[in-house]
XYZ file of C-alpha atoms in Angstrom:
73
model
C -119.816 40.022 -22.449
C -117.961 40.906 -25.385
C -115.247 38.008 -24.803
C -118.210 35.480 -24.263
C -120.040 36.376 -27.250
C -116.618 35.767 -29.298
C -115.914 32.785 -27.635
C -119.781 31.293 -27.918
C -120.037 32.332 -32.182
C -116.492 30.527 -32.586
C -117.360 27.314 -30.635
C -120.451 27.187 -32.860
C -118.905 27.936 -36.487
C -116.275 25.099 -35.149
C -118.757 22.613 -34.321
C -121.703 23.583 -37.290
C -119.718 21.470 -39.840
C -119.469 18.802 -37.558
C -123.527 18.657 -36.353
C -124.266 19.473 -40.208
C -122.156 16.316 -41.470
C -123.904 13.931 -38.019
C -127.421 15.575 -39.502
C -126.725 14.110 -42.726
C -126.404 10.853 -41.518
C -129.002 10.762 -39.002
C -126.898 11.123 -35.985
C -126.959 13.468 -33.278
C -123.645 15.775 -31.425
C -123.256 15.052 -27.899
C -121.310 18.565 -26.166
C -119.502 16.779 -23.475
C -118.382 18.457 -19.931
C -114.402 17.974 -19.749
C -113.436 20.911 -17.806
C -112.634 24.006 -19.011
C -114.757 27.287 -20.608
C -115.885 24.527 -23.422
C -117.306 22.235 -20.130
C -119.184 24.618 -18.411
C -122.892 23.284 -18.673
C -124.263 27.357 -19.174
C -121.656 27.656 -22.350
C -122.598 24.705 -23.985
C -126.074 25.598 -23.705
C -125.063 29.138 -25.309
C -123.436 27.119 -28.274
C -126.577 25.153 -28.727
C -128.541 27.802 -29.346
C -127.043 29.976 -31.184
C -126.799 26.934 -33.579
C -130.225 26.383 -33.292
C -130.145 30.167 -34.181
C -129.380 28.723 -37.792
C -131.512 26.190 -37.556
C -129.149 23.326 -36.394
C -130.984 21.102 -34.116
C -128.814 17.807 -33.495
C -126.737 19.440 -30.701
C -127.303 18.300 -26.905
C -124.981 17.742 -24.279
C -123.561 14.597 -22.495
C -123.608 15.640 -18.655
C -121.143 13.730 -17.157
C -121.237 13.323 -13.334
C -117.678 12.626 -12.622
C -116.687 15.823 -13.866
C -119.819 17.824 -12.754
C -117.958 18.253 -8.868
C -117.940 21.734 -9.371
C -121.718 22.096 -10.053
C -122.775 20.167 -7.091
C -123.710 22.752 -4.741
């Protein structure tokens, strides 16, 4: 729990910079499934909101089929 909760607050402080600068312009950050702890649908929904935790709300995610083979069952 400890690992995930390290791993969820550092995916976030990477990617508030980048939603804060898309926010700016009117644009919103697509979290896209590629395989990997960053792909797994229930972590990006973790690093969504805790950044809507701090009030960033520009962050969704880009499901991908093709890589979803996994999550099919």
């Amino acid at each position: 729990a400890e690992e995930q909760a390290r791993r969820v607050d550092q995916e976030a402080a990477r990617i508030r910079p980048i939603a804060e600068a898309a926010a700016a312009q009117g644009i919103k950050v697509g979290l896209y499934n590629h395989g990997g702890w960053f792909g797994e649908p229930e972590n990006q929904v973790a690093i969504i909101t805790r950044l809507k935790a701090d009030k960033i709300d520009n962050v969704g995610i880009i499901y991908n089929l093709h890589h979803g083979h996994d999550h099919l069952e």
